[in-house]
Amino acid sequence: MRHHCPVRRWNGWIDEDDAPPRVPVEARRLLEAEIGPGEPTADARLEDVAAGLPPSVFDDDAGGRLSLEPVDRIRHARGQSLPDWIALRSGRLGRVPDAMARPADAAAVRELFVLARDRGAVLIPYGGGTSVVGGVTPDPDDDRPAITVATDALSGLRALDERSGLATFGAGTLGPDLEAALAPHRLTLGHFPQSWERSTLGGWVATRSAGQQSIGFGRIEDLFAGGRLEAPAGTLELPPHPASAAGPDLRQLALGSEGRSGILTEATVRVVSTPRVEAIPAWFLPDWPRALEAARDVGRAGLPLSMVRLSTPLETATLLALAGNGRGVRALRAWLGIRRIGPEPSLLLVAATGPEKLVELAVREVGSIVRRHGGTGVGGSLGRQWLRNRFRTPDLRDALWDLGYAVDTLETAVDWRRLPDLATAVGRALRHGLEGDVNGDGEGERVHAFSHLSHVYPTGSSLYATYVFRSSADPDETLDRWRRLKTAASEAIVEHGGTISHQHGVGRDHRPWLAAEKGELGLAVLGDVARRLDPDGLVNPGVLLAGDPPIAGDAP
Ligand SMILES: Cc1cc2nc3c(=O)[nH]c(=O)nc-3n(C[C@H](O)[C@H](O)[C@H](O)COP(=O)(O)OP(=O)(O)OC[C@H]3O[C@@H](n4cnc5c(N)ncnc54)[C@H](O)[C@@H]3O)c2cc1C
């Protein structure tokens, strides 16, 4: 089998040959003041991990259908969650798939179901491997051999119906390849998650992903018109009707399925003409309560916006520190002071995308809403900078890790009524989550936690939190810090009525909190559906639902 070498480095986010970006001195100082100096930890080397990898349980490559190469197995063992990073950086990988398969068409996927059944193995669909919730890792509690199914050979544009605005792609198509295939036709999908460069259409559908401009272009569930899900029980064809009243919508069985019921081999998406104009002006609001009110009014105004992104004062301060332009930031703060904004302003970025006249109108309307809440506009340069760096920001995670800091994010959505309390509770849970005697000196670790509203809807908003803490020389201790923070924040989310995920999905990491949203009967129904499509639990057991989910008839 051809040896495939993804561009992403095996234990991080940046390209294999790239150096991490520089962390500006202002941001380093901020972190040192907030949580103390980091102590870099040593990384394991891929060659050493490969040399120490236990052999695969398989002793043949199934007629060329499996790769047993240690490097292929290691590169597909983990996604991008913080536990994944800790495992990869320390070289303590835990379970690694026994083999990797790369089917080139739907027939080859069906053959893999037969192979898995014959060999008593399970299959793990793997798109870009950017899951941040443990969606592509082998189940530690399932001792069946695991075969990762990489979808990168199921890629490319298969059909384009320009008249209907429908494009069919292989599920393994990466974001940039998808847009590049549409660009000559002056069409776009407009789906830009921050992981866009490294994630796939199939992964987006399987996780109900949201792009940065989803409030304008639509989340993937609005864009996914139909497709083909290969399940061990058969093929589920999902035709791309513009609308249908013919019973429940079976597309929902693929959306958010997280590989639990089968493998999506192709997807038909709704595409639109490339917008003529995009404006991303920025405003500053004087304080968080007024900023929240402004965002709510903007969200409820029915304007043709593609993004509304409101940072808390602490996130605003962190972004300004990361800009690394001390003099420019001091001048900005002085100017904001004159306009009576500050000392703890909130940054609001808004994108309007579409025909010129509509964009102008939308920006004007946002401006008058923001001014009603005491805010002031600062023009388009911050927005242009955001656009330039939109896919580069995650590179900082590599740079911060090298300085001894672990970074993770989590997200939720809730109605406007409960949002203020939820935001306070999540912030508190993260900031105080490591208090107590975790580092032996009785004081515990501090956490730098900040957040923004990333998607604003008429009835509520998402909340996206980033948290930074010092990693320990002992990877188990770092993992324990993460677990404490994740648990505290997830409990705060559920207690305040938020969803356990607005966009990242459930995977393994969010599973304990799924019942709070779906209820016992709801979970059991989802279990029945998975069991009907995959009676032997061959595909991604333990992700989204327990490996052996309860039966609906058993629920109260
Ligand atoms: C830096 C960074 C930024 C991110 N930003 C965003 C963001 O802005 N918005 C957002 O929504 N998410 C974001 N994510 C999360 C992640 O990128 C999304 O969940 C994405 O949709 C996953 O796509 P993928 O192709 O990488 O799927 P993978 O990570 O490979 O898989 C995700 C899940 O889907 C299943 N799966 C994958 N392909 C298929 C298929 N063809 N058929 C069936 N099941 C399949 C897998 O088994 C797994 O359970 C981010 C992640 C990172 C690391």
GROMACS .gro file of C-alpha atoms in nm, residues 23-191:
model
  169
   23VAL     CA    1   0.431   3.437   2.066
   24PRO     CA    2   0.453   3.816   2.106
   25VAL     CA    3   0.628   3.935   2.421
   26GLU     CA    4   0.306   4.115   2.529
   27ALA     CA    5   0.117   3.783   2.526
   28ARG     CA    6   0.395   3.601   2.713
   29ARG     CA    7   0.393   3.870   2.980
   30LEU     CA    8   0.015   3.847   3.010
   31LEU     CA    9   0.030   3.469   3.058
   32GLU     CA   10   0.316   3.490   3.306
   33ALA     CA   11   0.121   3.745   3.509
   34GLU     CA   12  -0.203   3.546   3.490
   35ILE     CA   13  -0.084   3.188   3.543
   36GLY     CA   14   0.293   3.194   3.592
   37PRO     CA   15   0.587   3.100   3.370
   38GLY     CA   16   0.551   2.777   3.175
   39GLU     CA   17   0.807   2.498   3.185
   40PRO     CA   18   0.857   2.331   2.848
   41THR     CA   19   0.822   1.952   2.848
   42ALA     CA   20   1.015   1.712   2.627
   43ASP     CA   21   0.835   1.568   2.323
   44ALA     CA   22   0.848   1.203   2.221
   45ARG     CA   23   0.994   1.133   1.875
   46LEU     CA   24   0.787   0.960   1.608
   47GLU     CA   25   1.068   0.713   1.532
   48ASP     CA   26   1.088   0.607   1.898
   49VAL     CA   27   0.712   0.570   1.932
   50ALA     CA   28   0.702   0.367   1.608
   51ALA     CA   29   0.989   0.147   1.726
   52GLY     CA   30   0.812   0.075   2.056
   53LEU     CA   31   0.467   0.013   1.907
   54PRO     CA   32   0.323  -0.331   1.984
   55PRO     CA   33   0.273  -0.529   1.662
   56SER     CA   34  -0.068  -0.532   1.496
   57VAL     CA   35  -0.293  -0.826   1.584
   58PHE     CA   36  -0.327  -0.880   1.207
   59ASP     CA   37  -0.056  -1.077   1.037
   60ASP     CA   38  -0.161  -1.005   0.679
   61ASP     CA   39  -0.274  -0.697   0.486
   62ALA     CA   40  -0.602  -0.853   0.361
   63GLY     CA   41  -0.493  -0.854  -0.002
   64GLY     CA   42  -0.354  -0.500   0.010
   65ARG     CA   43  -0.661  -0.351   0.179
   66LEU     CA   44  -0.487  -0.283   0.511
   67SER     CA   45  -0.172  -0.100   0.603
   68LEU     CA   46  -0.003  -0.240   0.912
   69GLU     CA   47   0.278   0.017   0.898
   70PRO     CA   48   0.350   0.157   1.248
   71VAL     CA   49   0.366   0.515   1.118
   72ASP     CA   50   0.025   0.486   0.946
   73ARG     CA   51  -0.123   0.340   1.263
   74ILE     CA   52   0.027   0.611   1.484
   75ARG     CA   53  -0.073   0.896   1.255
   76HIS     CA   54  -0.435   0.778   1.265
   77ALA     CA   55  -0.446   0.695   1.636
   78ARG     CA   56  -0.554   1.032   1.764
   79GLY     CA   57  -0.735   1.353   1.678
   80GLN     CA   58  -0.679   1.706   1.808
   81SER     CA   59  -0.834   1.709   2.154
   82LEU     CA   60  -0.608   1.809   2.442
   83PRO     CA   61  -0.599   1.447   2.571
   84ASP     CA   62  -0.489   1.353   2.215
   85TRP     CA   63  -0.212   1.613   2.230
   86ILE     CA   64  -0.093   1.497   2.570
   87ALA     CA   65  -0.080   1.138   2.441
   88LEU     CA   66   0.107   1.233   2.123
   89ARG     CA   67   0.353   1.473   2.283
   90SER     CA   68   0.440   1.230   2.562
   91GLY     CA   69   0.445   0.927   2.333
   92ARG     CA   70   0.206   0.746   2.569
   93LEU     CA   71  -0.050   0.674   2.301
   94GLY     CA   72  -0.270   0.419   2.472
   95ARG     CA   73  -0.463   0.214   2.216
   96VAL     CA   74  -0.343   0.250   1.860
   97PRO     CA   75  -0.542   0.107   1.564
   98ASP     CA   76  -0.419  -0.230   1.445
   99ALA     CA   77  -0.445  -0.127   1.082
  100MET     CA   78  -0.540   0.155   0.850
  101ALA     CA   79  -0.756   0.114   0.539
  102ARG     CA   80  -0.799   0.361   0.257
  103PRO     CA   81  -1.106   0.262   0.046
  104ALA     CA   82  -1.134   0.432  -0.293
  105ASP     CA   83  -1.508   0.381  -0.349
  106ALA     CA   84  -1.833   0.273  -0.185
  107ALA     CA   85  -1.780  -0.090  -0.289
  108ALA     CA   86  -1.447  -0.095  -0.105
  109VAL     CA   87  -1.620   0.045   0.205
  110ARG     CA   88  -1.876  -0.237   0.187
  111GLU     CA   89  -1.593  -0.489   0.158
  112LEU     CA   90  -1.446  -0.347   0.478
  113PHE     CA   91  -1.770  -0.423   0.663
  114VAL     CA   92  -1.735  -0.788   0.554
  115LEU     CA   93  -1.368  -0.790   0.652
  116ALA     CA   94  -1.442  -0.639   0.993
  117ARG     CA   95  -1.716  -0.894   1.058
  118ASP     CA   96  -1.493  -1.184   0.948
  119ARG     CA   97  -1.207  -1.073   1.169
  120GLY     CA   98  -1.409  -0.960   1.468
  121ALA     CA   99  -1.274  -0.606   1.424
  122VAL     CA  100  -1.423  -0.256   1.448
  123LEU     CA  101  -1.390   0.031   1.198
  124ILE     CA  102  -1.315   0.394   1.285
  125PRO     CA  103  -1.403   0.648   1.012
  126TYR     CA  104  -1.127   0.910   0.989
  127GLY     CA  105  -1.170   1.225   0.776
  128GLY     CA  106  -0.921   1.499   0.856
  129GLY     CA  107  -0.866   1.371   1.210
  130THR     CA  108  -0.942   1.716   1.352
  131SER     CA  109  -1.194   1.588   1.606
  132VAL     CA  110  -1.152   1.768   1.937
  133VAL     CA  111  -1.380   1.533   2.129
  134GLY     CA  112  -1.207   1.196   2.094
  135GLY     CA  113  -1.409   1.093   1.784
  136VAL     CA  114  -1.133   0.902   1.604
  137THR     CA  115  -0.963   0.718   1.889
  138PRO     CA  116  -1.003   0.342   1.944
  139ASP     CA  117  -1.233   0.252   2.233
  140PRO     CA  118  -1.014   0.172   2.537
  141ASP     CA  119  -1.289  -0.059   2.670
  142ASP     CA  120  -1.344  -0.259   2.350
  143ASP     CA  121  -1.082  -0.527   2.299
  144ARG     CA  122  -1.174  -0.601   1.938
  145PRO     CA  123  -0.899  -0.507   1.690
  146ALA     CA  124  -0.949  -0.158   1.544
  147ILE     CA  125  -0.911  -0.057   1.180
  148THR     CA  126  -0.905   0.313   1.099
  149VAL     CA  127  -1.080   0.394   0.772
  150ALA     CA  128  -0.915   0.700   0.617
  151THR     CA  129  -1.151   0.870   0.371
  152ASP     CA  130  -0.895   1.072   0.175
  153ALA     CA  131  -0.924   0.851  -0.134
  154LEU     CA  132  -1.302   0.917  -0.141
  155SER     CA  133  -1.253   1.274  -0.255
  156GLY     CA  134  -1.311   1.526  -0.530
  157LEU     CA  135  -1.603   1.680  -0.718
  158ARG     CA  136  -1.826   1.408  -0.863
  159ALA     CA  137  -2.117   1.606  -1.008
  160LEU     CA  138  -2.212   1.969  -1.037
  161ASP     CA  139  -2.567   2.077  -1.116
  162GLU     CA  140  -2.518   2.450  -1.161
  163ARG     CA  141  -2.881   2.501  -1.252
  164SER     CA  142  -2.995   2.365  -0.916
  165GLY     CA  143  -2.695   2.483  -0.714
  166LEU     CA  144  -2.608   2.127  -0.606
  167ALA     CA  145  -2.255   1.986  -0.595
  168THR     CA  146  -2.167   1.626  -0.508
  169PHE     CA  147  -1.828   1.554  -0.353
  170GLY     CA  148  -1.651   1.250  -0.217
  171ALA     CA  149  -1.685   1.262   0.162
  172GLY     CA  150  -1.309   1.282   0.216
  173THR     CA  151  -1.274   1.613   0.027
  174LEU     CA  152  -1.080   1.872   0.230
  175GLY     CA  153  -1.211   2.228   0.263
  176PRO     CA  154  -0.960   2.398   0.029
  177ASP     CA  155  -1.004   2.127  -0.241
  178LEU     CA  156  -1.380   2.165  -0.222
  179GLU     CA  157  -1.371   2.543  -0.265
  180ALA     CA  158  -1.105   2.515  -0.538
  181ALA     CA  159  -1.335   2.286  -0.739
  182LEU     CA  160  -1.622   2.535  -0.708
  183ALA     CA  161  -1.422   2.854  -0.769
  184PRO     CA  162  -1.398   2.825  -1.152
  185HIS     CA  163  -1.779   2.823  -1.155
  186ARG     CA  164  -1.792   3.129  -0.929
  187LEU     CA  165  -1.964   2.917  -0.668
  188THR     CA  166  -1.892   2.860  -0.300
  189LEU     CA  167  -2.014   2.640  -0.015
  190GLY     CA  168  -1.924   2.913   0.235
  191HIS     CA  169  -1.845   2.659   0.507
   0.00000   0.00000   0.00000
